[in-house]
């Protein structure tokens, strides 16, 4: 019997990528074969994202692209999973008859049973199988690693209870829930056993880890456990909530060599009126305090942040406050989102919505400023020594390899081109920084 082939498309954030890896491994375990080529697939599954308009558009475009495969190719069943069906359910099903089944974020562990059901002609009301978003990944769930073999995301919790006024994630992913520490450690050990060197801690809010567990564990105590795992060389922290950053957490980041000198701290804005309207905890001065304390306790730490421009009520004066904050704070890395008016959120009802044109120009203004800041910071690194994780061969002929420094998270922070010999992906080598661009660095092995 020819094994049926499945093609899995993963869209959105690292948390969704982990879900896609569980979906893929669950289908392999159920006897299906994974193919990277959609035109060869009997079944195509798209794990979608839906948190803001551009992400929704990307998901819809991908669904229609794969629907063509179904029309012209071998694909007999097209399945859409994840945040888009969780958010829009039957309404989506009515709009896109080409899709055979819509699976919510809570149904991921059932994917094999649901795919087999389709084969047998099982029908679901409106072709949707969407329940409460209660799924929480465990170490016993099968998982393939779709990232390069030397790195992997480690999802330590699911959902969010912060309730920012512009955000749909709590509605799509449910309330905040931590994985048990033993379970996270067990998975980290299995990742190390599979050759993973860099573990990237991810969640909607990693700093809330443990709040819902009676054991009194925190992100800092969890890190102590992961630090002791043989084989793991780097531990990177993403999605920390500024007001949840504790002295205990900063101390362990400063003390433990394995924990990258890097923190992703999405602050979203700095103007007090806007932060209040966003329902973000902490005002501008507390955010500045947190950043100053982080830099004091963790010398040389690289800080990434995310900002939203064009939030309702963002007057030119309030935008100027944000721009000055970017100029004075000099973040190592920064991403800017244009505010997206998402139905079902409180912020969508707010007066004084900002025009798309103004949002666009404000985003460009911040990114222009940041590219100058980033270049100046990179220039200060020339001559310094950095550990570089080799990721592959360089596409720039003068350099042998491409890799990342501890100050560079994958896909979002630039890379480092390295002159060296006889190295393989996953090797961590000590280099001297010899040059830079706005976002990328050049180096030679010492
Ligand atoms: S912290 Fe705020 S922005 Fe982030 S997922 Fe939670 S509600 Fe959304």
Short mmCIF file of C-alpha atoms and ligand atoms in Angstrom, two decimals:
data_model
loop_
_atom_site.label_atom_id
_atom_site.label_comp_id
_atom_site.label_asym_id
_atom_site.label_seq_id
_atom_site.Cartn_x
_atom_site.Cartn_y
_atom_site.Cartn_z
CA UNK A 1 0.00 0.00 0.00
CA UNK A 2 1.49 3.38 -1.00
CA UNK A 3 1.78 5.62 2.05
CA UNK A 4 -0.33 8.75 1.73
CA UNK A 5 1.77 11.92 1.53
CA UNK A 6 1.13 15.00 3.61
CA UNK A 7 2.47 18.51 3.13
CA UNK A 8 2.38 20.78 6.22
CA UNK A 9 2.61 24.58 5.90
CA UNK A 10 3.43 26.50 9.07
CA UNK A 11 2.60 30.20 9.28
CA UNK A 12 3.00 32.75 12.08
CA UNK A 13 5.06 32.69 15.26
CA UNK A 14 7.44 30.17 16.84
CA UNK A 15 4.61 28.95 19.11
CA UNK A 16 2.59 28.02 16.03
CA UNK A 17 5.68 26.38 14.54
CA UNK A 18 5.88 24.07 17.55
CA UNK A 19 2.22 23.13 16.97
CA UNK A 20 3.02 22.40 13.31
CA UNK A 21 5.88 20.16 14.46
CA UNK A 22 3.46 18.25 16.71
CA UNK A 23 0.93 17.97 13.84
CA UNK A 24 3.65 16.62 11.52
CA UNK A 25 4.99 14.07 14.01
CA UNK A 26 1.46 12.92 14.93
CA UNK A 27 0.72 12.19 11.26
CA UNK A 28 4.03 10.37 10.75
CA UNK A 29 3.24 8.27 13.83
CA UNK A 30 -0.11 7.46 12.23
CA UNK A 31 1.67 6.04 9.18
CA UNK A 32 1.56 8.98 6.80
CA UNK A 33 4.59 10.27 4.87
CA UNK A 34 5.63 13.91 4.97
CA UNK A 35 6.58 15.63 1.70
CA UNK A 36 8.11 19.10 1.30
CA UNK A 37 6.42 19.33 -2.13
CA UNK A 38 2.73 20.34 -2.07
CA UNK A 39 2.28 19.13 -5.66
CA UNK A 40 3.11 15.58 -4.48
CA UNK A 41 0.81 15.64 -1.47
CA UNK A 42 -2.45 13.70 -1.06
CA UNK A 43 -3.25 15.84 1.99
CA UNK A 44 -2.23 19.46 2.61
CA UNK A 45 -2.47 21.01 6.08
CA UNK A 46 -1.97 24.74 6.61
CA UNK A 47 -1.37 25.78 10.21
CA UNK A 48 -2.46 29.39 10.10
CA UNK A 49 -1.94 32.69 11.95
CA UNK A 50 -4.64 35.30 12.55
CA UNK A 51 -3.44 37.87 15.07
CA UNK A 52 -3.34 40.90 12.79
CA UNK A 53 -4.50 41.80 9.26
CA UNK A 54 -1.24 41.09 7.36
CA UNK A 55 -1.02 37.66 9.03
CA UNK A 56 -4.63 36.88 8.13
CA UNK A 57 -4.02 37.94 4.53
CA UNK A 58 -0.95 35.71 4.33
CA UNK A 59 -2.99 32.77 5.66
CA UNK A 60 -5.84 33.35 3.21
CA UNK A 61 -3.42 33.70 0.28
CA UNK A 62 -1.77 30.43 1.24
CA UNK A 63 -5.14 28.65 1.50
CA UNK A 64 -6.09 29.75 -2.02
CA UNK A 65 -2.65 28.81 -3.33
CA UNK A 66 -3.05 25.31 -1.91
CA UNK A 67 -6.65 25.13 -3.13
CA UNK A 68 -5.14 25.42 -6.64
CA UNK A 69 -3.02 22.36 -5.81
CA UNK A 70 -6.22 20.56 -4.96
CA UNK A 71 -7.77 21.62 -8.30
CA UNK A 72 -4.74 20.81 -10.45
CA UNK A 73 -2.65 18.43 -8.37
CA UNK A 74 -2.88 15.20 -6.51
CA UNK A 75 -4.17 16.75 -3.32
CA UNK A 76 -7.46 15.14 -2.30
CA UNK A 77 -7.92 16.78 1.08
CA UNK A 78 -7.13 20.37 2.12
CA UNK A 79 -7.14 21.06 5.86
CA UNK A 80 -6.78 24.43 7.59
CA UNK A 81 -5.67 24.45 11.23
CA UNK A 82 -4.65 26.90 13.90
CA UNK A 83 -5.49 30.48 14.75
CA UNK A 84 -7.55 31.47 11.68
CA UNK A 85 -10.20 28.73 12.06
CA UNK A 86 -10.11 29.15 15.85
CA UNK A 87 -10.98 32.81 15.36
CA UNK A 88 -13.43 32.65 12.46
CA UNK A 89 -14.72 29.02 12.45
CA UNK A 90 -17.91 28.50 10.41
CA UNK A 91 -17.78 31.97 8.86
CA UNK A 92 -14.48 30.98 7.27
CA UNK A 93 -15.88 27.61 6.17
CA UNK A 94 -18.75 29.33 4.37
CA UNK A 95 -16.29 31.56 2.50
CA UNK A 96 -13.88 28.83 1.39
CA UNK A 97 -15.70 25.67 0.18
CA UNK A 98 -12.41 24.28 -1.23
CA UNK A 99 -11.27 23.39 2.29
CA UNK A 100 -12.38 19.97 3.56
CA UNK A 101 -11.86 20.57 7.27
CA UNK A 102 -11.06 23.44 9.67
CA UNK A 103 -9.31 22.44 12.90
CA UNK A 104 -9.05 24.73 15.93
CA UNK A 105 -5.96 25.28 18.12
CA UNK A 106 -7.49 22.98 20.77
CA UNK A 107 -7.80 19.99 18.41
CA UNK A 108 -4.12 19.61 17.43
CA UNK A 109 -3.58 16.26 19.26
CA UNK A 110 -6.59 14.84 17.34
CA UNK A 111 -5.22 15.71 13.88
CA UNK A 112 -4.46 12.10 12.83
CA UNK A 113 -7.90 10.86 13.91
CA UNK A 114 -9.54 13.77 12.07
CA UNK A 115 -7.53 13.16 8.88
CA UNK A 116 -8.39 9.45 8.95
CA UNK A 117 -12.02 10.42 9.59
CA UNK A 118 -12.05 12.53 6.43
CA UNK A 119 -10.78 9.55 4.47
CA UNK A 120 -13.71 7.50 5.78
CA UNK A 121 -16.08 10.33 4.80
CA UNK A 122 -16.72 11.52 8.37
CA UNK A 123 -18.43 14.88 8.15
CA UNK A 124 -18.30 17.67 10.68
CA UNK A 125 -20.98 20.32 10.98
CA UNK A 126 -19.93 23.09 8.60
CA UNK A 127 -16.66 21.17 8.11
CA UNK A 128 -15.30 22.69 11.31
CA UNK A 129 -13.84 20.91 14.32
CA UNK A 130 -13.25 23.74 16.80
CA UNK A 131 -13.51 23.58 20.57
CA UNK A 132 -12.16 25.59 23.47
CA UNK A 133 -8.47 26.49 23.01
CA UNK A 134 -7.33 24.28 25.87
CA UNK A 135 -4.53 22.27 24.25
CA UNK A 136 -1.24 22.36 26.17
CA UNK A 137 1.69 20.57 24.60
CA UNK A 138 3.46 17.92 26.74
CA UNK A 139 6.75 16.06 26.32
CA UNK A 140 4.78 12.89 25.45
CA UNK A 141 3.36 14.53 22.33
CA UNK A 142 5.38 13.45 19.29
CA UNK A 143 7.30 16.30 17.68
CA UNK A 144 9.59 16.67 14.68
CA UNK A 145 12.15 19.51 14.74
CA UNK A 146 11.61 21.58 11.59
CA UNK A 147 14.24 24.18 12.47
CA UNK A 148 17.95 23.50 11.72
CA UNK A 149 18.96 20.49 13.84
CA UNK A 150 21.16 22.51 16.21
CA UNK A 151 18.34 24.79 17.44
CA UNK A 152 14.79 24.36 18.63
CA UNK A 153 11.96 26.34 20.20
CA UNK A 154 10.75 25.14 23.59
CA UNK A 155 7.19 26.18 24.38
CA UNK A 156 6.89 26.47 28.17
CA UNK A 157 3.27 27.59 28.38
CA UNK A 158 0.21 28.35 26.27
CA UNK A 159 -2.31 31.15 26.11
CA UNK A 160 -2.25 34.56 27.78
CA UNK A 161 -4.17 36.31 30.55
CA UNK A 162 -2.70 39.77 30.11
CA UNK A 163 -5.65 41.09 28.13
CA UNK A 164 -3.97 43.90 26.16
CA UNK A 165 -6.82 45.88 24.58
CA UNK A 166 -5.63 45.39 20.96
CA UNK A 167 -4.84 41.67 21.13
CA UNK A 168 -6.91 38.68 19.99
CA UNK A 169 -4.47 36.04 21.23
CA UNK A 170 -6.22 35.34 24.57
CA UNK A 171 -9.41 34.64 22.57
CA UNK A 172 -7.58 32.33 20.13
CA UNK A 173 -5.19 30.61 22.51
CA UNK A 174 -7.12 30.76 25.80
CA UNK A 175 -6.09 31.75 29.31
CA UNK A 176 -2.45 31.41 30.42
CA UNK A 177 -1.39 27.88 31.44
CA UNK A 178 2.12 26.67 32.26
CA UNK A 179 3.56 23.25 31.51
CA UNK A 180 4.81 21.39 34.58
CA UNK A 181 8.53 22.01 35.13
CA UNK A 182 9.43 18.29 34.98
CA UNK A 183 7.66 18.02 31.68
CA UNK A 184 9.53 21.00 30.18
CA UNK A 185 12.84 19.64 31.48
CA UNK A 186 12.01 16.21 30.03
CA UNK A 187 11.45 17.77 26.63
CA UNK A 188 14.61 19.90 26.88
CA UNK A 189 16.58 16.72 27.68
CA UNK A 190 15.09 14.95 24.66
CA UNK A 191 15.99 17.94 22.47
CA UNK A 192 19.57 17.83 23.78
CA UNK A 193 19.58 14.10 23.03
CA UNK A 194 18.60 14.95 19.43
CA UNK A 195 21.64 17.23 19.07
CA UNK A 196 19.98 20.56 19.81
CA UNK A 197 22.54 23.11 21.05
CA UNK A 198 20.38 26.24 21.24
CA UNK A 199 17.02 26.11 23.02
CA UNK A 200 14.76 29.12 22.52
CA UNK A 201 12.24 29.60 25.32
CA UNK A 202 8.94 30.72 23.83
CA UNK A 203 5.36 31.43 24.91
CA UNK A 204 2.98 34.37 24.59
CA UNK A 205 4.47 35.65 27.87
CA UNK A 206 7.44 33.57 29.10
CA UNK A 207 7.77 35.65 32.29
CA UNK A 208 4.37 34.51 33.56
CA UNK A 209 5.71 30.96 33.70
CA UNK A 210 4.67 29.17 36.88
CA UNK A 211 2.12 31.75 38.05
CA UNK A 212 -0.67 29.24 37.69
CA UNK A 213 1.28 26.34 39.22
CA UNK A 214 1.01 25.68 42.95
CA UNK A 215 4.66 24.63 43.17
CA UNK A 216 5.85 28.26 43.26
CA UNK A 217 8.16 27.73 40.32
CA UNK A 218 9.16 30.69 38.20
CA UNK A 219 10.87 31.18 34.86
CA UNK A 220 14.14 31.63 36.78
CA UNK A 221 13.79 28.28 38.58
CA UNK A 222 12.85 26.59 35.31
CA UNK A 223 16.00 28.02 33.71
CA UNK A 224 18.11 26.61 36.53
CA UNK A 225 16.83 23.18 35.51
CA UNK A 226 17.51 23.67 31.80
CA UNK A 227 21.01 25.10 32.42
CA UNK A 228 22.06 21.80 34.02
CA UNK A 229 21.23 19.75 30.91
CA UNK A 230 24.35 18.35 29.20
CA UNK A 231 24.53 19.20 25.49
CA UNK A 232 22.51 22.40 25.61
CA UNK A 233 24.95 25.27 25.05
CA UNK A 234 22.70 28.26 24.57
CA UNK A 235 19.34 29.16 26.13
CA UNK A 236 17.56 32.16 24.64
CA UNK A 237 14.60 34.02 26.15
CA UNK A 238 11.85 35.48 23.96
CA UNK A 239 8.56 37.28 24.74
CA UNK A 240 9.25 38.56 28.24
CA UNK A 241 6.58 40.94 29.63
CA UNK A 242 8.36 44.08 30.94
CA UNK A 243 6.46 44.30 34.24
CA UNK A 244 7.06 40.60 34.95
CA UNK A 245 10.85 40.82 34.73
CA UNK A 246 12.20 40.08 38.22
CA UNK A 247 15.59 40.63 39.84
CA UNK A 248 15.76 36.82 40.27
CA UNK A 249 15.38 36.37 36.49
CA UNK A 250 17.97 39.02 35.64
CA UNK A 251 20.43 37.55 38.15
CA UNK A 252 20.29 34.10 36.57
CA UNK A 253 20.61 35.55 33.05
CA UNK A 254 23.71 37.46 34.23
CA UNK A 255 25.19 34.49 36.14
CA UNK A 256 24.64 31.54 33.78
CA UNK A 257 26.93 31.51 30.71
CA UNK A 258 24.57 29.19 28.84
CA UNK A 259 21.76 31.77 29.02
CA UNK A 260 22.30 34.11 26.09
CA UNK A 261 23.12 37.70 26.95
CA UNK A 262 19.93 38.59 25.18
CA UNK A 263 16.39 39.55 26.17
CA UNK A 264 13.33 40.08 24.00
CA UNK A 265 11.19 42.64 25.87
CA UNK A 266 8.18 43.79 23.78
CA UNK A 267 7.18 47.17 25.32
CA UNK A 268 4.73 48.15 22.55
CA UNK A 269 4.82 51.89 23.38
CA UNK A 270 6.18 54.41 25.93
CA UNK A 271 3.52 57.12 26.09
CA UNK A 272 1.49 56.80 29.29
CA UNK A 273 -1.86 57.64 27.63
CA UNK A 274 -1.28 55.04 24.93
CA UNK A 275 -0.04 52.39 27.38
CA UNK A 276 -3.16 52.94 29.46
CA UNK A 277 -5.42 52.65 26.39
CA UNK A 278 -3.52 49.48 25.42
CA UNK A 279 -4.23 48.09 28.89
CA UNK A 280 -0.53 47.39 29.29
CA UNK A 281 0.68 47.08 32.88
CA UNK A 282 3.33 49.64 33.84
CA UNK A 283 3.75 53.21 32.60
CA UNK A 284 6.59 54.78 30.66
CA UNK A 285 8.79 55.46 33.67
CA UNK A 286 8.48 51.87 34.92
CA UNK A 287 9.42 50.57 31.47
CA UNK A 288 12.48 52.82 31.47
CA UNK A 289 13.35 51.58 34.99
CA UNK A 290 13.04 47.96 33.87
CA UNK A 291 15.32 48.53 30.87
CA UNK A 292 17.90 50.41 32.98
CA UNK A 293 17.83 47.67 35.68
CA UNK A 294 18.21 44.99 32.98
CA UNK A 295 21.29 46.71 31.56
CA UNK A 296 22.74 47.23 35.07
CA UNK A 297 22.28 43.64 36.25
CA UNK A 298 23.17 42.05 32.88
CA UNK A 299 26.11 44.07 31.49
CA UNK A 300 26.34 44.05 27.69
CA UNK A 301 22.89 42.43 27.33
CA UNK A 302 21.37 42.73 23.85
CA UNK A 303 17.76 43.93 24.09
CA UNK A 304 15.14 43.41 21.41
CA UNK A 305 11.75 45.07 21.58
CA UNK A 306 8.50 45.31 19.59
CA UNK A 307 6.52 48.52 19.16
CA UNK A 308 3.07 49.34 17.81
CA UNK A 309 2.62 52.60 15.89
CA UNK A 310 -0.70 54.20 14.95
CA UNK A 311 -2.65 53.05 18.02
CA UNK A 312 -5.94 54.97 18.36
CA UNK A 313 -5.26 58.35 19.95
CA UNK A 314 -1.58 58.39 18.95
CA UNK A 315 -1.24 62.10 18.27
CA UNK A 316 1.90 63.50 16.58
CA UNK A 317 3.10 64.48 20.10
CA UNK A 318 2.64 60.97 21.45
CA UNK A 319 4.39 59.50 18.42
CA UNK A 320 7.25 61.97 19.01
CA UNK A 321 7.51 60.58 22.56
CA UNK A 322 7.92 57.10 21.08
CA UNK A 323 10.54 58.23 18.55
CA UNK A 324 12.56 60.01 21.26
CA UNK A 325 12.34 56.87 23.41
CA UNK A 326 13.84 54.82 20.54
CA UNK A 327 16.59 57.43 20.08
CA UNK A 328 17.47 57.54 23.80
CA UNK A 329 17.12 53.81 24.60
CA UNK A 330 19.15 52.54 21.63
CA UNK A 331 17.71 49.02 21.42
CA UNK A 332 19.97 46.43 19.85
CA UNK A 333 17.05 45.09 17.81
CA UNK A 334 13.56 46.42 17.23
CA UNK A 335 10.45 45.41 15.30
CA UNK A 336 7.55 47.76 14.54
CA UNK A 337 3.96 46.70 13.90
CA UNK A 338 1.32 49.02 12.48
CA UNK A 339 -1.72 48.95 14.80
CA UNK A 340 -4.29 46.56 13.29
CA UNK A 341 -7.93 47.28 14.19
CA UNK A 342 -9.01 43.75 15.09
CA UNK A 343 -12.75 43.12 15.50
CA UNK A 344 -13.62 41.68 18.89
CA UNK A 345 -10.93 43.70 20.69
CA UNK A 346 -11.62 46.68 22.99
CA UNK A 347 -9.20 48.90 21.08
CA UNK A 348 -11.16 48.40 17.85
CA UNK A 349 -13.99 50.44 19.40
CA UNK A 350 -11.74 53.33 20.43
CA UNK A 351 -12.22 56.75 18.81
CA UNK A 352 -9.43 58.60 16.95
CA UNK A 353 -8.32 55.63 14.84
CA UNK A 354 -5.18 56.56 12.84
CA UNK A 355 -5.08 56.37 9.03
CA UNK A 356 -3.06 53.63 7.28
CA UNK A 357 -0.90 56.28 5.56
CA UNK A 358 0.10 57.83 8.88
CA UNK A 359 0.78 54.37 10.38
CA UNK A 360 3.01 53.52 7.42
CA UNK A 361 5.05 56.73 7.63
CA UNK A 362 5.45 56.37 11.42
CA UNK A 363 6.69 52.81 11.03
CA UNK A 364 9.19 53.92 8.39
CA UNK A 365 10.37 56.79 10.59
CA UNK A 366 11.06 54.45 13.52
CA UNK A 367 12.78 51.85 11.32
CA UNK A 368 14.98 54.52 9.69
CA UNK A 369 16.04 55.71 13.15
CA UNK A 370 16.63 52.14 14.31
CA UNK A 371 18.78 51.24 11.31
CA UNK A 372 21.13 54.10 12.30
CA UNK A 373 21.14 53.01 15.95
CA UNK A 374 21.75 49.38 14.97
CA UNK A 375 24.66 50.32 12.69
CA UNK A 376 26.28 52.47 15.39
CA UNK A 377 25.92 49.68 17.98
CA UNK A 378 27.38 47.12 15.54
CA UNK A 379 30.36 49.43 14.93
CA UNK A 380 31.14 49.36 18.68
CA UNK A 381 31.43 45.56 18.44
CA UNK A 382 34.29 45.64 15.92
CA UNK A 383 37.40 44.19 17.57
CA UNK A 384 35.40 42.42 20.29
CA UNK A 385 35.26 38.64 20.78
CA UNK A 386 31.94 36.86 20.28
CA UNK A 387 30.80 33.25 20.38
CA UNK A 388 29.26 32.40 17.01
CA UNK A 389 26.91 29.47 16.39
CA UNK A 390 27.66 28.22 12.87
CA UNK A 391 24.47 27.65 10.87
CA UNK A 392 25.71 26.90 7.37
CA UNK A 393 27.81 27.96 4.39
CA UNK A 394 28.03 31.63 3.59
CA UNK A 395 26.37 32.99 0.47
CA UNK A 396 28.94 35.80 0.53
CA UNK A 397 32.05 34.49 -1.24
CA UNK A 398 34.64 36.24 0.97
CA UNK A 399 33.23 34.38 3.97
CA UNK A 400 33.09 30.66 4.68
CA UNK A 401 30.14 30.33 7.03
CA UNK A 402 27.04 32.15 8.24
CA UNK A 403 26.04 31.98 11.85
CA UNK A 404 24.64 33.92 14.78
CA UNK A 405 26.10 35.55 17.86
CA UNK A 406 24.32 35.32 21.23
CA UNK A 407 22.99 38.79 20.44
CA UNK A 408 21.20 37.50 17.31
CA UNK A 409 17.97 35.47 17.52
CA UNK A 410 17.07 33.43 14.41
CA UNK A 411 15.06 35.01 11.58
CA UNK A 412 14.65 38.43 13.26
CA UNK A 413 18.08 39.90 14.26
CA UNK A 414 20.59 39.68 11.42
CA UNK A 415 23.44 37.16 11.08
CA UNK A 416 27.24 36.97 11.31
CA UNK A 417 29.44 35.99 8.35
CA UNK A 418 32.55 34.11 9.46
CA UNK A 419 35.97 33.36 8.03
CA UNK A 420 37.00 29.91 9.35
CA UNK A 421 37.83 26.35 8.25
CA UNK A 422 36.46 22.86 8.85
CA UNK A 423 33.34 23.87 10.71
CA UNK A 424 29.85 22.33 10.74
CA UNK A 425 26.36 23.63 11.58
CA UNK A 426 25.95 23.60 15.35
CA UNK A 427 29.60 24.35 16.11
CA UNK A 428 30.03 27.25 18.53
CA UNK A 429 33.35 29.03 17.90
CA UNK A 430 35.05 32.11 19.32
CA UNK A 431 35.52 34.89 16.79
CA UNK A 432 36.70 38.45 16.52
CA UNK A 433 34.22 40.88 14.98
CA UNK A 434 35.95 42.49 12.00
CA UNK A 435 33.18 44.49 10.35
CA UNK A 436 29.49 45.23 10.20
CA UNK A 437 26.45 46.43 8.28
CA UNK A 438 23.23 47.84 9.68
CA UNK A 439 22.07 44.45 10.96
CA UNK A 440 24.75 41.88 10.00
CA UNK A 441 28.25 41.34 11.39
CA UNK A 442 31.49 40.01 9.88
CA UNK A 443 33.97 37.96 11.88
CA UNK A 444 36.98 35.69 11.75
CA UNK A 445 37.63 32.69 13.96
CA UNK A 446 40.35 33.25 16.56
S1 LIG B 1 0.88 39.91 26.39
FE1 LIG B 1 -0.70 41.16 25.47
S2 LIG B 1 -0.02 41.30 23.33
FE2 LIG B 1 1.05 39.57 24.21
S3 LIG B 1 -0.22 37.77 23.75
FE3 LIG B 1 -0.80 38.55 25.78
S4 LIG B 1 -2.55 39.88 25.43
FE4 LIG B 1 -1.49 39.60 23.47
#
